[in-house]
PDB file with SEQRES, HELIX, SHEET and CRYST1 records, atoms N, CA, C and O in Angstrom:
SEQRES   1 A   77  MET LYS ASP ILE TYR SER LEU ILE ARG GLN LYS GLU THR          
SEQRES   2 A   77  ASP LEU GLU ARG ILE GLN HIS GLU LEU GLU ALA LEU ARG          
SEQRES   3 A   77  LEU SER ALA LYS LEU LEU GLU GLU ASP THR ARG PRO VAL          
SEQRES   4 A   77  ALA ALA ALA THR SER ALA ALA SER THR VAL PHE ASN ALA          
SEQRES   5 A   77  VAL PRO ALA LYS PRO GLN THR GLY SER GLN PRO THR ALA          
SEQRES   6 A   77  THR PRO SER ALA TRP ALA SER ALA LYS GLN PHE PRO              
HELIX    1 AA1 ILE A    4  PHE A   50  1                                  47    
CRYST1    1.000    1.000    1.000  90.00  90.00  90.00 P 1           1          
ATOM      1  N   MET A   1       0.810  -1.105   0.262  1.00  0.00           N  
ATOM      2  CA  MET A   1       0.174   0.021   0.056  1.00  0.00           C  
ATOM      3  C   MET A   1       0.691   1.079  -0.031  1.00  0.00           C  
ATOM      4  O   MET A   1       1.612   1.069   0.786  1.00  0.00           O  
ATOM      5  N   LYS A   2       0.652   2.267  -0.676  1.00  0.00           N  
ATOM      6  CA  LYS A   2       1.217   3.358  -1.153  1.00  0.00           C  
ATOM      7  C   LYS A   2       0.998   4.471   0.191  1.00  0.00           C  
ATOM      8  O   LYS A   2      -0.079   4.540   0.782  1.00  0.00           O  
ATOM      9  N   ASP A   3       2.016   5.187   0.503  1.00  0.00           N  
ATOM     10  CA  ASP A   3       1.955   6.005   1.645  1.00  0.00           C  
ATOM     11  C   ASP A   3       0.902   7.347   0.963  1.00  0.00           C  
ATOM     12  O   ASP A   3       1.113   7.842  -0.144  1.00  0.00           O  
ATOM     13  N   ILE A   4      -0.095   7.722   1.779  1.00  0.00           N  
ATOM     14  CA  ILE A   4      -0.980   8.736   1.532  1.00  0.00           C  
ATOM     15  C   ILE A   4      -0.458  10.008   1.154  1.00  0.00           C  
ATOM     16  O   ILE A   4      -0.780  10.655   0.157  1.00  0.00           O  
ATOM     17  N   TYR A   5       0.450  10.341   2.108  1.00  0.00           N  
ATOM     18  CA  TYR A   5       1.320  11.675   1.918  1.00  0.00           C  
ATOM     19  C   TYR A   5       1.968  11.529   0.638  1.00  0.00           C  
ATOM     20  O   TYR A   5       1.794  12.498  -0.101  1.00  0.00           O  
ATOM     21  N   SER A   6       2.754  10.474   0.110  1.00  0.00           N  
ATOM     22  CA  SER A   6       3.427  10.559  -1.064  1.00  0.00           C  
ATOM     23  C   SER A   6       2.184  10.858  -2.316  1.00  0.00           C  
ATOM     24  O   SER A   6       2.127  11.795  -3.112  1.00  0.00           O  
ATOM     25  N   LEU A   7       1.441   9.930  -2.177  1.00  0.00           N  
ATOM     26  CA  LEU A   7       0.282  10.226  -3.411  1.00  0.00           C  
ATOM     27  C   LEU A   7      -0.205  11.480  -3.048  1.00  0.00           C  
ATOM     28  O   LEU A   7      -0.419  11.979  -4.153  1.00  0.00           O  
ATOM     29  N   ILE A   8      -0.549  12.397  -2.135  1.00  0.00           N  
ATOM     30  CA  ILE A   8      -1.017  13.690  -2.397  1.00  0.00           C  
ATOM     31  C   ILE A   8       0.348  14.405  -2.673  1.00  0.00           C  
ATOM     32  O   ILE A   8       0.132  15.295  -3.495  1.00  0.00           O  
ATOM     33  N   ARG A   9       1.409  14.377  -2.384  1.00  0.00           N  
ATOM     34  CA  ARG A   9       2.443  15.380  -3.270  1.00  0.00           C  
ATOM     35  C   ARG A   9       2.469  14.858  -4.647  1.00  0.00           C  
ATOM     36  O   ARG A   9       2.680  15.682  -5.537  1.00  0.00           O  
ATOM     37  N   GLN A  10       2.283  13.567  -4.983  1.00  0.00           N  
ATOM     38  CA  GLN A  10       2.313  13.350  -6.609  1.00  0.00           C  
ATOM     39  C   GLN A  10       1.248  14.052  -7.299  1.00  0.00           C  
ATOM     40  O   GLN A  10       1.444  14.560  -8.403  1.00  0.00           O  
ATOM     41  N   LYS A  11       0.080  14.108  -6.675  1.00  0.00           N  
ATOM     42  CA  LYS A  11      -1.195  14.715  -7.268  1.00  0.00           C  
ATOM     43  C   LYS A  11      -0.800  16.276  -7.466  1.00  0.00           C  
ATOM     44  O   LYS A  11      -0.642  16.749  -8.591  1.00  0.00           O  
ATOM     45  N   GLU A  12      -0.658  17.015  -6.309  1.00  0.00           N  
ATOM     46  CA  GLU A  12      -0.078  18.050  -6.327  1.00  0.00           C  
ATOM     47  C   GLU A  12       0.756  18.453  -7.366  1.00  0.00           C  
ATOM     48  O   GLU A  12       0.351  19.346  -8.111  1.00  0.00           O  
ATOM     49  N   THR A  13       2.364  17.716  -7.631  1.00  0.00           N  
ATOM     50  CA  THR A  13       2.908  17.777  -8.763  1.00  0.00           C  
ATOM     51  C   THR A  13       2.407  17.707  -9.943  1.00  0.00           C  
ATOM     52  O   THR A  13       2.806  18.438 -10.850  1.00  0.00           O  
ATOM     53  N   ASP A  14       1.300  16.667 -10.122  1.00  0.00           N  
ATOM     54  CA  ASP A  14       0.630  16.603 -11.398  1.00  0.00           C  
ATOM     55  C   ASP A  14      -0.490  17.831 -11.789  1.00  0.00           C  
ATOM     56  O   ASP A  14      -0.870  18.167 -12.911  1.00  0.00           O  
ATOM     57  N   LEU A  15      -0.791  18.255 -10.756  1.00  0.00           N  
ATOM     58  CA  LEU A  15      -1.849  19.556 -10.900  1.00  0.00           C  
ATOM     59  C   LEU A  15      -1.294  20.696 -11.225  1.00  0.00           C  
ATOM     60  O   LEU A  15      -1.813  21.417 -12.077  1.00  0.00           O  
ATOM     61  N   GLU A  16       0.114  21.103 -10.444  1.00  0.00           N  
ATOM     62  CA  GLU A  16       0.789  21.941 -11.087  1.00  0.00           C  
ATOM     63  C   GLU A  16       1.297  21.930 -12.677  1.00  0.00           C  
ATOM     64  O   GLU A  16       1.362  22.920 -13.404  1.00  0.00           O  
ATOM     65  N   ARG A  17       1.599  20.725 -12.987  1.00  0.00           N  
ATOM     66  CA  ARG A  17       2.135  20.645 -14.268  1.00  0.00           C  
ATOM     67  C   ARG A  17       0.937  20.850 -15.334  1.00  0.00           C  
ATOM     68  O   ARG A  17       1.158  21.522 -16.342  1.00  0.00           O  
ATOM     69  N   ILE A  18      -0.223  20.321 -15.131  1.00  0.00           N  
ATOM     70  CA  ILE A  18      -1.396  20.599 -15.883  1.00  0.00           C  
ATOM     71  C   ILE A  18      -1.823  21.895 -15.899  1.00  0.00           C  
ATOM     72  O   ILE A  18      -2.223  22.352 -16.970  1.00  0.00           O  
ATOM     73  N   GLN A  19      -1.814  22.847 -14.531  1.00  0.00           N  
ATOM     74  CA  GLN A  19      -2.047  24.146 -14.632  1.00  0.00           C  
ATOM     75  C   GLN A  19      -1.004  24.855 -15.788  1.00  0.00           C  
ATOM     76  O   GLN A  19      -1.514  25.555 -16.662  1.00  0.00           O  
ATOM     77  N   HIS A  20       0.505  24.642 -15.760  1.00  0.00           N  
ATOM     78  CA  HIS A  20       1.174  25.495 -16.510  1.00  0.00           C  
ATOM     79  C   HIS A  20       0.937  24.834 -17.847  1.00  0.00           C  
ATOM     80  O   HIS A  20       1.241  25.538 -18.810  1.00  0.00           O  
ATOM     81  N   GLU A  21       0.452  23.610 -18.119  1.00  0.00           N  
ATOM     82  CA  GLU A  21       0.447  23.346 -19.851  1.00  0.00           C  
ATOM     83  C   GLU A  21      -1.188  24.156 -19.957  1.00  0.00           C  
ATOM     84  O   GLU A  21      -1.375  24.560 -21.104  1.00  0.00           O  
ATOM     85  N   LEU A  22      -1.967  24.355 -19.326  1.00  0.00           N  
ATOM     86  CA  LEU A  22      -3.159  25.095 -19.379  1.00  0.00           C  
ATOM     87  C   LEU A  22      -2.860  26.397 -19.805  1.00  0.00           C  
ATOM     88  O   LEU A  22      -3.305  26.863 -20.854  1.00  0.00           O  
ATOM     89  N   GLU A  23      -2.047  27.064 -18.952  1.00  0.00           N  
ATOM     90  CA  GLU A  23      -1.601  28.610 -18.998  1.00  0.00           C  
ATOM     91  C   GLU A  23      -0.890  28.587 -20.498  1.00  0.00           C  
ATOM     92  O   GLU A  23      -1.050  29.559 -21.237  1.00  0.00           O  
ATOM     93  N   ALA A  24      -0.186  27.574 -20.878  1.00  0.00           N  
ATOM     94  CA  ALA A  24       0.675  27.832 -22.062  1.00  0.00           C  
ATOM     95  C   ALA A  24      -0.507  27.783 -23.067  1.00  0.00           C  
ATOM     96  O   ALA A  24      -0.651  28.748 -23.818  1.00  0.00           O  
ATOM     97  N   LEU A  25      -1.436  26.646 -23.145  1.00  0.00           N  
ATOM     98  CA  LEU A  25      -2.457  26.686 -24.308  1.00  0.00           C  
ATOM     99  C   LEU A  25      -3.426  27.771 -24.384  1.00  0.00           C  
ATOM    100  O   LEU A  25      -3.997  28.014 -25.448  1.00  0.00           O  
ATOM    101  N   ARG A  26      -3.705  28.611 -23.043  1.00  0.00           N  
ATOM    102  CA  ARG A  26      -4.444  29.749 -23.403  1.00  0.00           C  
ATOM    103  C   ARG A  26      -3.716  30.774 -24.173  1.00  0.00           C  
ATOM    104  O   ARG A  26      -4.218  31.358 -25.133  1.00  0.00           O  
ATOM    105  N   LEU A  27      -2.337  31.013 -23.665  1.00  0.00           N  
ATOM    106  CA  LEU A  27      -1.417  31.659 -24.275  1.00  0.00           C  
ATOM    107  C   LEU A  27      -1.373  31.477 -25.697  1.00  0.00           C  
ATOM    108  O   LEU A  27      -1.489  32.414 -26.486  1.00  0.00           O  
ATOM    109  N   SER A  28      -1.226  30.423 -25.993  1.00  0.00           N  
ATOM    110  CA  SER A  28      -1.058  30.158 -27.700  1.00  0.00           C  
ATOM    111  C   SER A  28      -2.625  30.297 -28.232  1.00  0.00           C  
ATOM    112  O   SER A  28      -2.619  30.677 -29.403  1.00  0.00           O  
ATOM    113  N   ALA A  29      -3.606  30.153 -27.851  1.00  0.00           N  
ATOM    114  CA  ALA A  29      -4.613  30.369 -28.212  1.00  0.00           C  
ATOM    115  C   ALA A  29      -5.108  31.634 -28.610  1.00  0.00           C  
ATOM    116  O   ALA A  29      -5.901  31.824 -29.533  1.00  0.00           O  
ATOM    117  N   LYS A  30      -4.561  32.566 -27.810  1.00  0.00           N  
ATOM    118  CA  LYS A  30      -4.718  34.121 -27.905  1.00  0.00           C  
ATOM    119  C   LYS A  30      -3.831  34.588 -28.667  1.00  0.00           C  
ATOM    120  O   LYS A  30      -4.035  35.697 -29.162  1.00  0.00           O  
ATOM    121  N   LEU A  31      -2.539  33.830 -28.988  1.00  0.00           N  
ATOM    122  CA  LEU A  31      -1.563  34.440 -30.172  1.00  0.00           C  
ATOM    123  C   LEU A  31      -2.186  33.860 -31.486  1.00  0.00           C  
ATOM    124  O   LEU A  31      -2.183  34.513 -32.530  1.00  0.00           O  
ATOM    125  N   LEU A  32      -2.620  32.840 -31.408  1.00  0.00           N  
ATOM    126  CA  LEU A  32      -3.409  32.515 -32.682  1.00  0.00           C  
ATOM    127  C   LEU A  32      -4.333  33.190 -33.417  1.00  0.00           C  
ATOM    128  O   LEU A  32      -4.402  33.374 -34.632  1.00  0.00           O  
ATOM    129  N   GLU A  33      -5.267  33.651 -32.225  1.00  0.00           N  
ATOM    130  CA  GLU A  33      -6.506  34.376 -32.404  1.00  0.00           C  
ATOM    131  C   GLU A  33      -6.139  35.934 -33.160  1.00  0.00           C  
ATOM    132  O   GLU A  33      -6.621  36.502 -34.140  1.00  0.00           O  
ATOM    133  N   GLU A  34      -5.047  36.301 -32.187  1.00  0.00           N  
ATOM    134  CA  GLU A  34      -4.615  37.675 -32.812  1.00  0.00           C  
ATOM    135  C   GLU A  34      -3.903  37.558 -34.012  1.00  0.00           C  
ATOM    136  O   GLU A  34      -3.859  38.559 -34.727  1.00  0.00           O  
ATOM    137  N   ASP A  35      -3.231  36.346 -34.444  1.00  0.00           N  
ATOM    138  CA  ASP A  35      -2.441  36.258 -35.713  1.00  0.00           C  
ATOM    139  C   ASP A  35      -3.776  35.953 -36.687  1.00  0.00           C  
ATOM    140  O   ASP A  35      -3.596  36.651 -37.685  1.00  0.00           O  
ATOM    141  N   THR A  36      -4.817  35.344 -36.807  1.00  0.00           N  
ATOM    142  CA  THR A  36      -5.700  35.214 -37.743  1.00  0.00           C  
ATOM    143  C   THR A  36      -6.378  36.604 -37.910  1.00  0.00           C  
ATOM    144  O   THR A  36      -6.840  36.784 -39.036  1.00  0.00           O  
ATOM    145  N   ARG A  37      -6.536  37.619 -37.032  1.00  0.00           N  
ATOM    146  CA  ARG A  37      -7.447  38.860 -37.476  1.00  0.00           C  
ATOM    147  C   ARG A  37      -6.698  39.719 -38.657  1.00  0.00           C  
ATOM    148  O   ARG A  37      -7.263  40.120 -39.675  1.00  0.00           O  
ATOM    149  N   PRO A  38      -5.561  39.887 -38.384  1.00  0.00           N  
ATOM    150  CA  PRO A  38      -4.882  40.898 -39.544  1.00  0.00           C  
ATOM    151  C   PRO A  38      -5.019  39.782 -40.882  1.00  0.00           C  
ATOM    152  O   PRO A  38      -5.321  40.283 -41.966  1.00  0.00           O  
ATOM    153  N   VAL A  39      -4.837  38.526 -40.824  1.00  0.00           N  
ATOM    154  CA  VAL A  39      -4.966  37.813 -41.939  1.00  0.00           C  
ATOM    155  C   VAL A  39      -6.259  37.990 -42.639  1.00  0.00           C  
ATOM    156  O   VAL A  39      -6.297  38.052 -43.868  1.00  0.00           O  
ATOM    157  N   ALA A  40      -7.293  38.072 -41.920  1.00  0.00           N  
ATOM    158  CA  ALA A  40      -8.587  38.326 -42.468  1.00  0.00           C  
ATOM    159  C   ALA A  40      -8.908  39.596 -42.797  1.00  0.00           C  
ATOM    160  O   ALA A  40      -9.778  39.755 -43.653  1.00  0.00           O  
ATOM    161  N   ALA A  41      -8.362  40.586 -42.272  1.00  0.00           N  
ATOM    162  CA  ALA A  41      -8.509  41.937 -42.722  1.00  0.00           C  
ATOM    163  C   ALA A  41      -7.865  42.316 -44.104  1.00  0.00           C  
ATOM    164  O   ALA A  41      -8.320  43.088 -44.948  1.00  0.00           O  
ATOM    165  N   ALA A  42      -6.565  41.509 -44.140  1.00  0.00           N  
ATOM    166  CA  ALA A  42      -5.829  41.747 -45.379  1.00  0.00           C  
ATOM    167  C   ALA A  42      -6.562  41.044 -46.517  1.00  0.00           C  
ATOM    168  O   ALA A  42      -6.684  41.609 -47.604  1.00  0.00           O  
ATOM    169  N   THR A  43      -7.084  39.748 -46.278  1.00  0.00           N  
ATOM    170  CA  THR A  43      -7.648  39.256 -47.314  1.00  0.00           C  
ATOM    171  C   THR A  43      -8.888  40.026 -47.792  1.00  0.00           C  
ATOM    172  O   THR A  43      -9.049  40.239 -48.994  1.00  0.00           O  
ATOM    173  N   SER A  44      -9.701  40.416 -46.937  1.00  0.00           N  
ATOM    174  CA  SER A  44     -10.938  41.272 -47.435  1.00  0.00           C  
ATOM    175  C   SER A  44     -10.581  42.523 -48.039  1.00  0.00           C  
ATOM    176  O   SER A  44     -11.347  42.892 -48.929  1.00  0.00           O  
ATOM    177  N   ALA A  45      -9.564  43.298 -47.766  1.00  0.00           N  
ATOM    178  CA  ALA A  45      -8.793  44.244 -48.355  1.00  0.00           C  
ATOM    179  C   ALA A  45      -8.442  43.789 -49.648  1.00  0.00           C  
ATOM    180  O   ALA A  45      -8.829  44.463 -50.603  1.00  0.00           O  
ATOM    181  N   ALA A  46      -7.676  42.608 -49.878  1.00  0.00           N  
ATOM    182  CA  ALA A  46      -7.338  42.078 -51.264  1.00  0.00           C  
ATOM    183  C   ALA A  46      -8.526  41.990 -51.896  1.00  0.00           C  
ATOM    184  O   ALA A  46      -8.628  42.622 -52.947  1.00  0.00           O  
ATOM    185  N   SER A  47      -9.549  41.295 -51.476  1.00  0.00           N  
ATOM    186  CA  SER A  47     -10.474  41.012 -52.257  1.00  0.00           C  
ATOM    187  C   SER A  47     -11.289  42.079 -52.896  1.00  0.00           C  
ATOM    188  O   SER A  47     -11.802  42.029 -54.014  1.00  0.00           O  
ATOM    189  N   THR A  48     -11.343  43.170 -51.931  1.00  0.00           N  
ATOM    190  CA  THR A  48     -11.852  44.389 -52.369  1.00  0.00           C  
ATOM    191  C   THR A  48     -11.300  45.234 -53.555  1.00  0.00           C  
ATOM    192  O   THR A  48     -11.976  45.978 -54.265  1.00  0.00           O  
ATOM    193  N   VAL A  49     -10.012  45.008 -53.650  1.00  0.00           N  
ATOM    194  CA  VAL A  49      -9.040  45.615 -54.621  1.00  0.00           C  
ATOM    195  C   VAL A  49      -9.348  44.755 -56.082  1.00  0.00           C  
ATOM    196  O   VAL A  49      -9.126  45.185 -57.213  1.00  0.00           O  
ATOM    197  N   PHE A  50      -9.857  43.575 -55.767  1.00  0.00           N  
ATOM    198  CA  PHE A  50      -9.662  42.919 -57.117  1.00  0.00           C  
ATOM    199  C   PHE A  50     -11.104  42.749 -57.602  1.00  0.00           C  
ATOM    200  O   PHE A  50     -11.451  42.508 -58.759  1.00  0.00           O  
ATOM    201  N   ASN A  51     -11.813  42.897 -56.632  1.00  0.00           N  
ATOM    202  CA  ASN A  51     -13.582  42.856 -56.817  1.00  0.00           C  
ATOM    203  C   ASN A  51     -14.221  44.187 -57.226  1.00  0.00           C  
ATOM    204  O   ASN A  51     -15.434  44.205 -57.437  1.00  0.00           O  
ATOM    205  N   ALA A  52     -13.393  45.453 -57.369  1.00  0.00           N  
ATOM    206  CA  ALA A  52     -13.898  46.809 -57.431  1.00  0.00           C  
ATOM    207  C   ALA A  52     -14.065  47.303 -58.906  1.00  0.00           C  
ATOM    208  O   ALA A  52     -13.183  47.265 -59.764  1.00  0.00           O  
ATOM    209  N   VAL A  53     -14.991  47.646 -59.018  1.00  0.00           N  
ATOM    210  CA  VAL A  53     -15.414  47.975 -60.302  1.00  0.00           C  
ATOM    211  C   VAL A  53     -14.651  49.302 -60.481  1.00  0.00           C  
ATOM    212  O   VAL A  53     -14.641  50.234 -59.677  1.00  0.00           O  
ATOM    213  N   PRO A  54     -13.916  49.224 -61.849  1.00  0.00           N  
ATOM    214  CA  PRO A  54     -13.131  50.543 -62.056  1.00  0.00           C  
ATOM    215  C   PRO A  54     -13.771  51.730 -61.931  1.00  0.00           C  
ATOM    216  O   PRO A  54     -14.884  51.850 -62.444  1.00  0.00           O  
ATOM    217  N   ALA A  55     -13.125  52.899 -61.165  1.00  0.00           N  
ATOM    218  CA  ALA A  55     -13.713  54.149 -61.021  1.00  0.00           C  
ATOM    219  C   ALA A  55     -13.526  54.990 -62.180  1.00  0.00           C  
ATOM    220  O   ALA A  55     -12.528  54.945 -62.899  1.00  0.00           O  
ATOM    221  N   LYS A  56     -14.707  55.910 -62.374  1.00  0.00           N  
ATOM    222  CA  LYS A  56     -14.440  56.749 -63.320  1.00  0.00           C  
ATOM    223  C   LYS A  56     -13.339  57.811 -63.037  1.00  0.00           C  
ATOM    224  O   LYS A  56     -13.215  58.283 -61.907  1.00  0.00           O  
ATOM    225  N   PRO A  57     -12.584  58.162 -64.018  1.00  0.00           N  
ATOM    226  CA  PRO A  57     -11.397  59.293 -63.608  1.00  0.00           C  
ATOM    227  C   PRO A  57     -11.894  60.457 -62.904  1.00  0.00           C  
ATOM    228  O   PRO A  57     -12.869  61.112 -63.272  1.00  0.00           O  
ATOM    229  N   GLN A  58     -11.215  60.684 -61.916  1.00  0.00           N  
ATOM    230  CA  GLN A  58     -11.584  61.964 -61.109  1.00  0.00           C  
ATOM    231  C   GLN A  58     -11.030  62.996 -61.756  1.00  0.00           C  
ATOM    232  O   GLN A  58     -10.135  62.804 -62.579  1.00  0.00           O  
ATOM    233  N   THR A  59     -11.551  64.368 -61.428  1.00  0.00           N  
ATOM    234  CA  THR A  59     -11.374  65.405 -62.093  1.00  0.00           C  
ATOM    235  C   THR A  59     -10.733  66.197 -60.892  1.00  0.00           C  
ATOM    236  O   THR A  59     -10.208  67.281 -61.150  1.00  0.00           O  
ATOM    237  N   GLY A  60     -10.739  65.741 -59.627  1.00  0.00           N  
ATOM    238  CA  GLY A  60     -10.266  66.675 -58.626  1.00  0.00           C  
ATOM    239  C   GLY A  60      -8.774  66.392 -58.226  1.00  0.00           C  
ATOM    240  O   GLY A  60      -8.176  65.517 -58.851  1.00  0.00           O  
ATOM    241  N   SER A  61      -8.164  67.049 -57.264  1.00  0.00           N  
ATOM    242  CA  SER A  61      -6.770  66.873 -57.186  1.00  0.00           C  
ATOM    243  C   SER A  61      -6.557  65.686 -56.100  1.00  0.00           C  
ATOM    244  O   SER A  61      -5.581  65.640 -55.350  1.00  0.00           O  
ATOM    245  N   GLN A  62      -7.328  64.986 -56.115  1.00  0.00           N  
ATOM    246  CA  GLN A  62      -7.413  63.776 -54.919  1.00  0.00           C  
ATOM    247  C   GLN A  62      -6.417  62.809 -55.803  1.00  0.00           C  
ATOM    248  O   GLN A  62      -6.537  62.750 -57.026  1.00  0.00           O  
ATOM    249  N   PRO A  63      -5.217  61.899 -54.935  1.00  0.00           N  
ATOM    250  CA  PRO A  63      -4.538  61.205 -55.652  1.00  0.00           C  
ATOM    251  C   PRO A  63      -5.404  59.693 -55.380  1.00  0.00           C  
ATOM    252  O   PRO A  63      -6.110  59.371 -54.424  1.00  0.00           O  
ATOM    253  N   THR A  64      -5.029  58.910 -56.656  1.00  0.00           N  
ATOM    254  CA  THR A  64      -5.781  57.662 -56.782  1.00  0.00           C  
ATOM    255  C   THR A  64      -4.957  56.369 -55.670  1.00  0.00           C  
ATOM    256  O   THR A  64      -3.732  56.275 -55.592  1.00  0.00           O  
ATOM    257  N   ALA A  65      -5.609  55.767 -55.150  1.00  0.00           N  
ATOM    258  CA  ALA A  65      -4.770  54.594 -54.595  1.00  0.00           C  
ATOM    259  C   ALA A  65      -4.227  53.540 -55.594  1.00  0.00           C  
ATOM    260  O   ALA A  65      -4.982  53.073 -56.447  1.00  0.00           O  
ATOM    261  N   THR A  66      -3.195  53.236 -55.521  1.00  0.00           N  
ATOM    262  CA  THR A  66      -2.575  52.352 -56.390  1.00  0.00           C  
ATOM    263  C   THR A  66      -2.427  50.812 -55.613  1.00  0.00           C  
ATOM    264  O   THR A  66      -1.967  50.768 -54.473  1.00  0.00           O  
ATOM    265  N   PRO A  67      -2.814  49.684 -56.256  1.00  0.00           N  
ATOM    266  CA  PRO A  67      -2.606  48.558 -55.271  1.00  0.00           C  
ATOM    267  C   PRO A  67      -1.022  48.189 -55.016  1.00  0.00           C  
ATOM    268  O   PRO A  67      -0.212  48.299 -55.937  1.00  0.00           O  
ATOM    269  N   SER A  68      -0.660  47.772 -53.785  1.00  0.00           N  
ATOM    270  CA  SER A  68       0.621  47.190 -53.566  1.00  0.00           C  
ATOM    271  C   SER A  68       1.130  46.190 -54.129  1.00  0.00           C  
ATOM    272  O   SER A  68       0.389  45.505 -54.833  1.00  0.00           O  
ATOM    273  N   ALA A  69       2.305  45.880 -54.005  1.00  0.00           N  
ATOM    274  CA  ALA A  69       3.068  44.676 -54.688  1.00  0.00           C  
ATOM    275  C   ALA A  69       2.219  43.312 -54.391  1.00  0.00           C  
ATOM    276  O   ALA A  69       2.186  42.331 -55.133  1.00  0.00           O  
ATOM    277  N   TRP A  70       1.600  43.450 -53.252  1.00  0.00           N  
ATOM    278  CA  TRP A  70       0.994  42.149 -52.552  1.00  0.00           C  
ATOM    279  C   TRP A  70      -0.332  41.822 -52.985  1.00  0.00           C  
ATOM    280  O   TRP A  70      -0.912  40.752 -52.804  1.00  0.00           O  
ATOM    281  N   ALA A  71      -0.800  42.944 -53.633  1.00  0.00           N  
ATOM    282  CA  ALA A  71      -2.265  42.982 -53.927  1.00  0.00           C  
ATOM    283  C   ALA A  71      -2.317  41.786 -55.204  1.00  0.00           C  
ATOM    284  O   ALA A  71      -3.231  40.987 -55.407  1.00  0.00           O  
ATOM    285  N   SER A  72      -0.999  41.945 -56.003  1.00  0.00           N  
ATOM    286  CA  SER A  72      -1.492  41.064 -57.174  1.00  0.00           C  
ATOM    287  C   SER A  72      -0.571  39.565 -56.919  1.00  0.00           C  
ATOM    288  O   SER A  72      -0.050  38.833 -57.761  1.00  0.00           O  
ATOM    289  N   ALA A  73      -0.600  39.472 -55.739  1.00  0.00           N  
ATOM    290  CA  ALA A  73       0.116  37.809 -55.355  1.00  0.00           C  
ATOM    291  C   ALA A  73      -1.239  37.264 -55.273  1.00  0.00           C  
ATOM    292  O   ALA A  73      -2.331  37.785 -55.050  1.00  0.00           O  
ATOM    293  N   LYS A  74      -0.789  35.846 -55.562  1.00  0.00           N  
ATOM    294  CA  LYS A  74      -2.155  34.945 -55.659  1.00  0.00           C  
ATOM    295  C   LYS A  74      -2.205  34.701 -54.105  1.00  0.00           C  
ATOM    296  O   LYS A  74      -1.303  34.449 -53.305  1.00  0.00           O  
ATOM    297  N   GLN A  75      -3.774  34.885 -53.921  1.00  0.00           N  
ATOM    298  CA  GLN A  75      -4.609  34.689 -52.524  1.00  0.00           C  
ATOM    299  C   GLN A  75      -5.139  33.361 -52.547  1.00  0.00           C  
ATOM    300  O   GLN A  75      -5.797  32.919 -53.489  1.00  0.00           O  
ATOM    301  N   PHE A  76      -4.791  32.586 -51.283  1.00  0.00           N  
ATOM    302  CA  PHE A  76      -5.273  31.164 -51.102  1.00  0.00           C  
ATOM    303  C   PHE A  76      -6.218  31.262 -50.162  1.00  0.00           C  
ATOM    304  O   PHE A  76      -6.048  32.124 -49.299  1.00  0.00           O  
ATOM    305  N   PRO A  77      -7.372  30.450 -50.107  1.00  0.00           N  
ATOM    306  CA  PRO A  77      -8.402  30.677 -49.319  1.00  0.00           C  
ATOM    307  C   PRO A  77      -8.047  30.105 -48.032  1.00  0.00           C  
ATOM    308  O   PRO A  77      -8.836  30.171 -47.089  1.00  0.00           O  
TER     309      PRO A  77                                                      
END                                                                             
């Protein structure tokens, strides 16, 4: 039969390890969530550039936006 105090120490050690792993997983999930937000915004911006109807030439002094080098890159779904 095992010593009850030894068993309690082992369970406490396991609990600390699992809590540390959970903390790491929460941090990873938060980083992945932040990482996907800009990609979604960039994808929607790129699709806006590609799906935009050509505008009529402006007669004002406002400069027109030119697509960046990345706008012509192939977009993966």
